[in-house]
Short mmCIF file of N, CA, C and O in Angstrom, two decimals:
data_model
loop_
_atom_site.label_atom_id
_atom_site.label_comp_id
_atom_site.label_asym_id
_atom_site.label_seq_id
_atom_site.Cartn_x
_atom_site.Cartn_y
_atom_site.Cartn_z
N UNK A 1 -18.82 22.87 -13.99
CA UNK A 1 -18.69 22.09 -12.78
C UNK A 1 -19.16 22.95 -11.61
O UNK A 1 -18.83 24.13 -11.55
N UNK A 2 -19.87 22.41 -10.75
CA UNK A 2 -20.48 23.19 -9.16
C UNK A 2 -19.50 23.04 -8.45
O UNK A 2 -18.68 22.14 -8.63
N UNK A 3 -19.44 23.87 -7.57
CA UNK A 3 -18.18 23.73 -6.24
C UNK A 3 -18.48 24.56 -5.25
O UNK A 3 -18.35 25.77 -5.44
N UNK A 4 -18.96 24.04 -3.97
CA UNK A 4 -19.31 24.19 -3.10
C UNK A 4 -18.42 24.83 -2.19
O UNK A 4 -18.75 25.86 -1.60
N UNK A 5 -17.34 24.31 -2.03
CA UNK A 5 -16.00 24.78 -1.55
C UNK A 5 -15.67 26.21 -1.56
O UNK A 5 -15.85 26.93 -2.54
N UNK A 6 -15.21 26.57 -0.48
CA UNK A 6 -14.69 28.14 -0.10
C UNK A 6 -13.20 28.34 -0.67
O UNK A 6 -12.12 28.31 -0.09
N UNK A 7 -13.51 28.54 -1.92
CA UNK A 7 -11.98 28.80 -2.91
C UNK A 7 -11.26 30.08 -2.43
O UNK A 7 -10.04 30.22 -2.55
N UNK A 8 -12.06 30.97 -1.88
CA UNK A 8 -11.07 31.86 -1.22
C UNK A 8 -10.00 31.40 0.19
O UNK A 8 -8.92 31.78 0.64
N UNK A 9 -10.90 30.47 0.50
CA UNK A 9 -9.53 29.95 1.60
C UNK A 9 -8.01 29.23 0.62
O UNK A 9 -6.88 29.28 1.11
N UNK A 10 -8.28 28.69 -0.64
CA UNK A 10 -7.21 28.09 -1.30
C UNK A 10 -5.89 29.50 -1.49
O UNK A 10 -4.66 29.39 -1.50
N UNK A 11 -6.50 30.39 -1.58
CA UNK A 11 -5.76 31.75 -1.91
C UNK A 11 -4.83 32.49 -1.14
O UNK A 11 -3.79 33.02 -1.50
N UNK A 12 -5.51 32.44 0.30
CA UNK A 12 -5.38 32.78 1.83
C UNK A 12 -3.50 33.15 1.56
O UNK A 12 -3.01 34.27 1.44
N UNK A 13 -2.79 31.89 1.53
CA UNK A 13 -1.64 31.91 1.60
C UNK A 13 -0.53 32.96 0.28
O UNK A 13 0.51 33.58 0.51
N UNK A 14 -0.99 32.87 -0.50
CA UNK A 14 -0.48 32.99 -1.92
C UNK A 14 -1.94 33.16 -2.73
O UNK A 14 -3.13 32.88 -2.59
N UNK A 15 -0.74 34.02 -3.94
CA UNK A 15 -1.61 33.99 -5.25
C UNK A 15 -1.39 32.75 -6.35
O UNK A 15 -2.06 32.58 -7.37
N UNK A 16 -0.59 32.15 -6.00
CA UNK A 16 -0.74 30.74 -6.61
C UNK A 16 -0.60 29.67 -6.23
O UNK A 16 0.62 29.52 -6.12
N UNK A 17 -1.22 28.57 -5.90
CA UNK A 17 -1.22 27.26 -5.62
C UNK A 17 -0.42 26.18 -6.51
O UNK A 17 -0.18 26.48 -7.68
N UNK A 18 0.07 24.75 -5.93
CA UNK A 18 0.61 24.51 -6.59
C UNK A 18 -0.62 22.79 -6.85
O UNK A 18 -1.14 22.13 -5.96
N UNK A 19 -0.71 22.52 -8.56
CA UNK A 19 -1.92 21.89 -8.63
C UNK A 19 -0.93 20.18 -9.21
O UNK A 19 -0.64 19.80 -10.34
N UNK A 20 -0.82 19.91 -8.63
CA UNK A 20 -0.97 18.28 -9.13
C UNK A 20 -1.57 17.41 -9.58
O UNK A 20 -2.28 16.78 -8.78
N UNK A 21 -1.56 16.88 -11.40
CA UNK A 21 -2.04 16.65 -12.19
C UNK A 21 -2.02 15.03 -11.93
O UNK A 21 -0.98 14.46 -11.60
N UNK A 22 -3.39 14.25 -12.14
CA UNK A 22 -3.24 12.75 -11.91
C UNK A 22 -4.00 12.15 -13.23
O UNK A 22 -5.01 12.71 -13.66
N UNK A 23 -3.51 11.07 -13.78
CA UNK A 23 -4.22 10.24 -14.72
C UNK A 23 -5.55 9.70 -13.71
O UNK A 23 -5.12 9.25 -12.65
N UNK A 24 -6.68 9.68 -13.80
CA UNK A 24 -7.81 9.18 -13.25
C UNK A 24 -7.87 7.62 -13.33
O UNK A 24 -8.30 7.03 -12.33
N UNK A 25 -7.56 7.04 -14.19
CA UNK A 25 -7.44 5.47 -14.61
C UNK A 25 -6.95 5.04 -14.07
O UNK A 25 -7.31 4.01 -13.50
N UNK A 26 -5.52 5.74 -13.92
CA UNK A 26 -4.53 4.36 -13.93
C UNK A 26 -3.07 5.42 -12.50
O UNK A 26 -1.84 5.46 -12.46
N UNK A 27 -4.00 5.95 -11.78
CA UNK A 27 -3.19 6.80 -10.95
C UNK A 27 -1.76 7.33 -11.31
O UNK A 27 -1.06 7.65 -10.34
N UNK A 28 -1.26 7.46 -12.48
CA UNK A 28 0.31 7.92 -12.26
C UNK A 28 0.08 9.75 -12.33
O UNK A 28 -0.70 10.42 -13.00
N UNK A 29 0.98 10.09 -11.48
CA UNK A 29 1.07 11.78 -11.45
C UNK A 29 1.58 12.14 -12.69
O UNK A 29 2.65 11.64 -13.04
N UNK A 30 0.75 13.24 -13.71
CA UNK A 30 1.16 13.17 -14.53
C UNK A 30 1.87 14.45 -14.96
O UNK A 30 2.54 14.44 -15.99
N UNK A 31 1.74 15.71 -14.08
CA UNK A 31 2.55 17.01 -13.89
C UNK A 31 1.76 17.83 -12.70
O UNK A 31 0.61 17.85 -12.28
N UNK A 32 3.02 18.52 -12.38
CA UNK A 32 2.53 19.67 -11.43
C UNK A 32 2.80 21.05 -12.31
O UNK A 32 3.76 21.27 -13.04
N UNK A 33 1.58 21.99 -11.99
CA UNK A 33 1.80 23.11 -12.34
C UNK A 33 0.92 23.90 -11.84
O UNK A 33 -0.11 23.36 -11.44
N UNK A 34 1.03 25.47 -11.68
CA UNK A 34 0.09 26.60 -10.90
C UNK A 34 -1.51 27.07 -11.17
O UNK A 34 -2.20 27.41 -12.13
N UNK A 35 -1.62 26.92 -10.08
CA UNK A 35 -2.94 27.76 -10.90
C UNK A 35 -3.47 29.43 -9.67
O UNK A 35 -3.26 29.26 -8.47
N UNK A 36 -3.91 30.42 -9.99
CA UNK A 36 -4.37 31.34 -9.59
C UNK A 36 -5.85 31.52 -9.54
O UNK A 36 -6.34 30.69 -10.31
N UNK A 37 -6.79 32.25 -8.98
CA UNK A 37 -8.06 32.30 -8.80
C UNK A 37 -8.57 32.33 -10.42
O UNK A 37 -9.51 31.56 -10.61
N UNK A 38 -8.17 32.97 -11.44
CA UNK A 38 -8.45 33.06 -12.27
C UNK A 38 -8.31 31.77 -13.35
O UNK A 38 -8.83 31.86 -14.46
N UNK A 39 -7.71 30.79 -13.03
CA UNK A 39 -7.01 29.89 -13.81
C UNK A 39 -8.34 28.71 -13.01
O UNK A 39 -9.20 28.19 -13.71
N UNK A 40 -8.28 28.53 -11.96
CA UNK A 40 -9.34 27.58 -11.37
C UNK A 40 -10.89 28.05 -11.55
O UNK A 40 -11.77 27.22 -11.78
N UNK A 41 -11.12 29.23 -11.43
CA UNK A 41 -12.63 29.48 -12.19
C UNK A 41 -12.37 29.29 -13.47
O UNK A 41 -13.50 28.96 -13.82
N UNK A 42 -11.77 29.25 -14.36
CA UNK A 42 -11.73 28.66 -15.84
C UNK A 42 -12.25 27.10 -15.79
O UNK A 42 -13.26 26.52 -16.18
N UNK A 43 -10.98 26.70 -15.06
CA UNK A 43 -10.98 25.04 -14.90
C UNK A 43 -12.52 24.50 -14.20
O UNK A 43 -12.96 23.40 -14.56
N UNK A 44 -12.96 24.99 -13.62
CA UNK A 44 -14.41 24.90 -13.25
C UNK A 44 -15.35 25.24 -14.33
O UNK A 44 -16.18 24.37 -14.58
N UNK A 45 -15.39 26.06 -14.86
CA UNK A 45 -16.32 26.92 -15.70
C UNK A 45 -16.24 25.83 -16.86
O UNK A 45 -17.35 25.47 -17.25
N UNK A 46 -14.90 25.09 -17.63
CA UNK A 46 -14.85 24.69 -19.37
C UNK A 46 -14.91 23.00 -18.19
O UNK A 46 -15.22 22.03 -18.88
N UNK A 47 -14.70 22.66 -16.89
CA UNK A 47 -14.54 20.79 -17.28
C UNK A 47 -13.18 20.23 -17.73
O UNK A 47 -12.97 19.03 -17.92
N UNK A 48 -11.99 21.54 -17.93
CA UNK A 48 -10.36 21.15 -18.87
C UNK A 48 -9.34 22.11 -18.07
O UNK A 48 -9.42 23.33 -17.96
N UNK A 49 -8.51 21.39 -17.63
CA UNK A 49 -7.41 22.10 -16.98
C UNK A 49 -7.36 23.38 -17.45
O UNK A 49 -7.74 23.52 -18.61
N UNK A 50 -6.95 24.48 -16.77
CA UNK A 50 -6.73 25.75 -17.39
C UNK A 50 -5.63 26.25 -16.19
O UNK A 50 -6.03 26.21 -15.03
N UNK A 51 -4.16 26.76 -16.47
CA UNK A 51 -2.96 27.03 -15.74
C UNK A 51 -2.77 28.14 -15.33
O UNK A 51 -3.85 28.70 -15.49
N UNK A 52 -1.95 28.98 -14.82
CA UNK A 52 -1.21 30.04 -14.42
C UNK A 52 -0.02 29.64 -15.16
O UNK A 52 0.19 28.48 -14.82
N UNK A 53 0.88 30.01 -16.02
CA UNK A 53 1.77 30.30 -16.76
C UNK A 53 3.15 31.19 -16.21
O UNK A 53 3.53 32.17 -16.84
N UNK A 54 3.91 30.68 -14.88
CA UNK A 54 4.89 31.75 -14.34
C UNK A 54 5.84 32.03 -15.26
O UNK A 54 6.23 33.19 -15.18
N UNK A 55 6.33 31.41 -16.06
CA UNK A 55 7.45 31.81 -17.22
C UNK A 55 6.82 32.95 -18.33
O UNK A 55 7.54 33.87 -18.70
N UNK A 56 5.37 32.80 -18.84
CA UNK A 56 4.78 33.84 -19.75
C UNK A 56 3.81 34.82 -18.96
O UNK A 56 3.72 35.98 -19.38
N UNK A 57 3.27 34.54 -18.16
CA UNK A 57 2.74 35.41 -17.32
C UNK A 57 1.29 35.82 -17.35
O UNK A 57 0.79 36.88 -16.97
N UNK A 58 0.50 34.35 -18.09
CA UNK A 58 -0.69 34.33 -18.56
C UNK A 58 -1.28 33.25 -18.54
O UNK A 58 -0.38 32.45 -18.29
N UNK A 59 -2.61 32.46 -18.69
CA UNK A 59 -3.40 31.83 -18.23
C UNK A 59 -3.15 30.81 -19.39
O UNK A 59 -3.07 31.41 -20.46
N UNK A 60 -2.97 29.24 -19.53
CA UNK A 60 -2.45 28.60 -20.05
C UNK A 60 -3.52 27.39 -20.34
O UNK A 60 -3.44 26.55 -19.45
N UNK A 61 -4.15 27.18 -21.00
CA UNK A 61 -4.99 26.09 -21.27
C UNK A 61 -4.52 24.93 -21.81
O UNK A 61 -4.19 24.75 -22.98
N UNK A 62 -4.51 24.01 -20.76
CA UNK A 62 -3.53 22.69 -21.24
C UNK A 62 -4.14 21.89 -22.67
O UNK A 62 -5.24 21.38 -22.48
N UNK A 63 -3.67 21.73 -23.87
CA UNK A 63 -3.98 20.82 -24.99
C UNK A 63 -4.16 22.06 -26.23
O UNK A 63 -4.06 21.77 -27.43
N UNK A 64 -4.46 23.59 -25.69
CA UNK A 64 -4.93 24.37 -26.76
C UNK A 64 -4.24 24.38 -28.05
O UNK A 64 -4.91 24.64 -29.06
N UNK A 65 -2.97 24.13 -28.15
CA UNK A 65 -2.15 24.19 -29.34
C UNK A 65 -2.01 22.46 -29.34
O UNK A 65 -2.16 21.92 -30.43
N UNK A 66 -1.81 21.81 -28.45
CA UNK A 66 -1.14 20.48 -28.94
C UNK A 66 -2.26 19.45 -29.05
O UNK A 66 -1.96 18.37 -29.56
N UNK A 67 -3.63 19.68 -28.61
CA UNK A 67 -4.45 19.06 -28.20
C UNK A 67 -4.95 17.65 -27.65
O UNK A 67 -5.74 16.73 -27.87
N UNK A 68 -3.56 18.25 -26.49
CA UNK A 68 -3.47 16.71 -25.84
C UNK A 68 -4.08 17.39 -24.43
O UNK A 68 -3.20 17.87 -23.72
N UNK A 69 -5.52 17.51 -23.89
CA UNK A 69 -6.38 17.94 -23.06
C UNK A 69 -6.42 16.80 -22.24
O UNK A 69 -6.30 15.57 -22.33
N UNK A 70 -6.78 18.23 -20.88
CA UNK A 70 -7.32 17.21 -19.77
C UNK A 70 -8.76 17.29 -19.46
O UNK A 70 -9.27 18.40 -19.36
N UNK A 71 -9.23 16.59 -19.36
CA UNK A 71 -11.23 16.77 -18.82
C UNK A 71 -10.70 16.26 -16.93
O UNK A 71 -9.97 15.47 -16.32
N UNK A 72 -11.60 17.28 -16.72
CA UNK A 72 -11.47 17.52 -14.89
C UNK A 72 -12.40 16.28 -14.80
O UNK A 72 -13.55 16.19 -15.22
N UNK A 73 -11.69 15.37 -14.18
CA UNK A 73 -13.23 14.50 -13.08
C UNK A 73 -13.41 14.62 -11.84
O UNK A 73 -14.58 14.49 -11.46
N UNK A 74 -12.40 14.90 -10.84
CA UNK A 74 -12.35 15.82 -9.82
C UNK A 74 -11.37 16.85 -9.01
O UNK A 74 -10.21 16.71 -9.39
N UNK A 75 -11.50 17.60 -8.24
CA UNK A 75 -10.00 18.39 -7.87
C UNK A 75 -10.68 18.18 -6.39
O UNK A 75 -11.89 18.10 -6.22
N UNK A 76 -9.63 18.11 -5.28
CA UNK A 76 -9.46 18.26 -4.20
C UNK A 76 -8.40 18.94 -4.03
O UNK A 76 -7.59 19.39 -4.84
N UNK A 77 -8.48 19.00 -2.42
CA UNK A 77 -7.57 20.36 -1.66
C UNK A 77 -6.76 19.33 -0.61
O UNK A 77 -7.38 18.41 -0.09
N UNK A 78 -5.50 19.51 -0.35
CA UNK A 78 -5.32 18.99 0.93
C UNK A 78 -5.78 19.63 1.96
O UNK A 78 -6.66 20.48 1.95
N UNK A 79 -5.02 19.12 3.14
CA UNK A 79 -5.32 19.63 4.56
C UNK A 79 -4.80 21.21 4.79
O UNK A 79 -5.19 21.88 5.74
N UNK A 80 -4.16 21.55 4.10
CA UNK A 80 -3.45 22.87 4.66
C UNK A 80 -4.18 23.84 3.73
O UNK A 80 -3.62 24.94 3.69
N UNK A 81 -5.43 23.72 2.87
CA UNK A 81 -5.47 24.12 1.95
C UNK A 81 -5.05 25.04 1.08
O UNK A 81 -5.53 26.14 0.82
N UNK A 82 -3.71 24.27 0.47
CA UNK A 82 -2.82 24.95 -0.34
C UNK A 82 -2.09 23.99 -1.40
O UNK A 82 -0.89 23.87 -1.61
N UNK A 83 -2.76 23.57 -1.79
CA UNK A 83 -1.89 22.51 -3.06
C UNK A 83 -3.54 21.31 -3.50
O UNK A 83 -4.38 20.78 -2.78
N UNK A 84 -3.35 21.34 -4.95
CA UNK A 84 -4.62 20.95 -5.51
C UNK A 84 -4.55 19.62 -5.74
O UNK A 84 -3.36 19.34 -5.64
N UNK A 85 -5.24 18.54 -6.03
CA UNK A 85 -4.82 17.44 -6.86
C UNK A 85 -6.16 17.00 -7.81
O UNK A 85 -7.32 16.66 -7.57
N UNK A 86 -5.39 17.20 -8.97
CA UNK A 86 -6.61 17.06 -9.88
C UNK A 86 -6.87 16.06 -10.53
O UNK A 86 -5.82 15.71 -11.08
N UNK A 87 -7.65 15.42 -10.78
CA UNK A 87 -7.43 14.00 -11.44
C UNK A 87 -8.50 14.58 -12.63
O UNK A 87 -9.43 15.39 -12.62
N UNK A 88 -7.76 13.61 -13.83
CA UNK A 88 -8.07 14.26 -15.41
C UNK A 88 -8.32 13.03 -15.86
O UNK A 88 -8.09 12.13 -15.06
N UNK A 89 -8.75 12.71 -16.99
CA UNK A 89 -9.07 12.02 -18.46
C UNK A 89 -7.89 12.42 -19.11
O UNK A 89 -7.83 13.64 -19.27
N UNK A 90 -7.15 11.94 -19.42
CA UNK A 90 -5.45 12.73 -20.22
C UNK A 90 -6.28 12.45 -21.78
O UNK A 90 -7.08 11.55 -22.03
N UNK A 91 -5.91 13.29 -22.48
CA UNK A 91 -6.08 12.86 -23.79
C UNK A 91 -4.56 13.17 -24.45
O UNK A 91 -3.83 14.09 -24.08
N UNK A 92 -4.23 12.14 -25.55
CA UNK A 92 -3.13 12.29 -25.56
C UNK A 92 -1.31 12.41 -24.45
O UNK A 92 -1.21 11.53 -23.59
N UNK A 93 -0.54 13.05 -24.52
CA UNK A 93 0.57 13.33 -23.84
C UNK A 93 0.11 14.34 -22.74
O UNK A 93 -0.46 15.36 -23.12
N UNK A 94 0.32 14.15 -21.43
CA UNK A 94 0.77 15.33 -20.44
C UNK A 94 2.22 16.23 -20.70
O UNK A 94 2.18 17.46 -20.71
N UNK A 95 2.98 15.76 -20.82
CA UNK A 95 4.31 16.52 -21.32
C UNK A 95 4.59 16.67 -22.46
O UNK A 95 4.30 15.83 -23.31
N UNK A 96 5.38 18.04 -22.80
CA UNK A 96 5.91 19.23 -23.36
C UNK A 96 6.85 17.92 -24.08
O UNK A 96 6.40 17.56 -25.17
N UNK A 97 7.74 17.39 -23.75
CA UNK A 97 8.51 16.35 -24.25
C UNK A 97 7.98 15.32 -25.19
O UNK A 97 8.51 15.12 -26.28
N UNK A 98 7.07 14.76 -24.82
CA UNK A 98 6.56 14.15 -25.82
C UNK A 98 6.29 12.66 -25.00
O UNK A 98 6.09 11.57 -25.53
N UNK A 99 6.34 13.00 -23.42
CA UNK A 99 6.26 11.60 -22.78
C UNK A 99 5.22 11.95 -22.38
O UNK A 99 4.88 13.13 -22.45
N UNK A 100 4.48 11.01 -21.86
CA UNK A 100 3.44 10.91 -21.24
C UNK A 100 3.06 11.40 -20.26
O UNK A 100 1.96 11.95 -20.17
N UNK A 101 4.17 11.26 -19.04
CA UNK A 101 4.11 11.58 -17.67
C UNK A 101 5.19 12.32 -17.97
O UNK A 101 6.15 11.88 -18.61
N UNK A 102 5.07 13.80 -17.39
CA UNK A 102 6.93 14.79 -16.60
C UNK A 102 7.53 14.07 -15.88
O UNK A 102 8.72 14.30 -15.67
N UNK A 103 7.16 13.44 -15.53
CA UNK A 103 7.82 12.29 -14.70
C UNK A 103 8.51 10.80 -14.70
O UNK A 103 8.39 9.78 -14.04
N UNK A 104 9.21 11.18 -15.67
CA UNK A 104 10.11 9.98 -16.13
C UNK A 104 11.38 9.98 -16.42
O UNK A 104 11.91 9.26 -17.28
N UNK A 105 12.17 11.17 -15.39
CA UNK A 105 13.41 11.41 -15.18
C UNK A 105 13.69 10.52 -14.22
O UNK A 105 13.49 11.21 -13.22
N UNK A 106 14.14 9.08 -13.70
CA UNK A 106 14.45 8.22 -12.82
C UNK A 106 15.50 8.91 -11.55
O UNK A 106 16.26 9.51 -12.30
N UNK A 107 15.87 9.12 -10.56
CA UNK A 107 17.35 9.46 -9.63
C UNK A 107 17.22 8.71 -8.99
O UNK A 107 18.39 8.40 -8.76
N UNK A 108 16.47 7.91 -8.28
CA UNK A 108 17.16 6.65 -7.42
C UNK A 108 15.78 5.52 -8.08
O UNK A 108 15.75 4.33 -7.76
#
C-alpha cells in the first residue's frame, strides 16, 4: 500500500497509537488495538492488519494462528493525529472469543 501521509506526525505524542478496527461492509467496530511505527509499516507493507502486542511485547499479526485476517482497504487518522481507524475485509471472527465483534458486551 502507498501512503503519502507524514506517519511521523502519528508518533509525535506516544509510541503507540490507539487503532480502531471497522468491518468495511457493513460499518460495525470490530476491535480496538495498538499499533507502533513498526506494526503500521507492516500493515502497509503485507495489505493485513499487523498489531503492537502490550501484554507480550511483540508485533502481532491479526489471523496468523487463527486465520481469521483482516485485508486493509483503508486507514485514516483523526484530527489530533493520534488514533487510527482502519477499515478491513474481516475474514472470519475479529474476536479472541469467538464473536465476531469485541463488542458485544451490552451496559446500557
Amino acid at each position: 500500500m502507498t501512503c503519502d501521509y507524514d506517519l511521523d506526525k502519528l508518533f509525535a505524542k506516544s509510541e503507540l497509537i490507539p487503532a480502531i478496527v471497522q468491518d468495511n461492509d457493513n460499518g460495525q467496530v470490530l476491535m480496538l488495538a495498538y499499533m507502533n511505527r513498526e506494526s503500521l509499516g507492516k500493515t502497509l507493507e503485507t495489505g493485513q492488519t499487523v498489531f503492537w502486542s502490550r501484554s507480550r511485547s511483540e508485533l502481532w499479526h491479526k489471523g496468523e494462528t487463527s486465520g481469521h485476517t483482516q485485508r486493509v482497504i483503508s486507514i485514516h487518522c483523526d484530527c489530533d493525529d493520534d488514533t487510527l481507524l482502519i477499515k478491513v475485509e474481516q475474514k472470519g471472527v475479529a474476536c479472541h472469543t469467538g464473536e465476531y465483534s469485541c463488542f458485544f458486551n451490552q451496559i446500557v
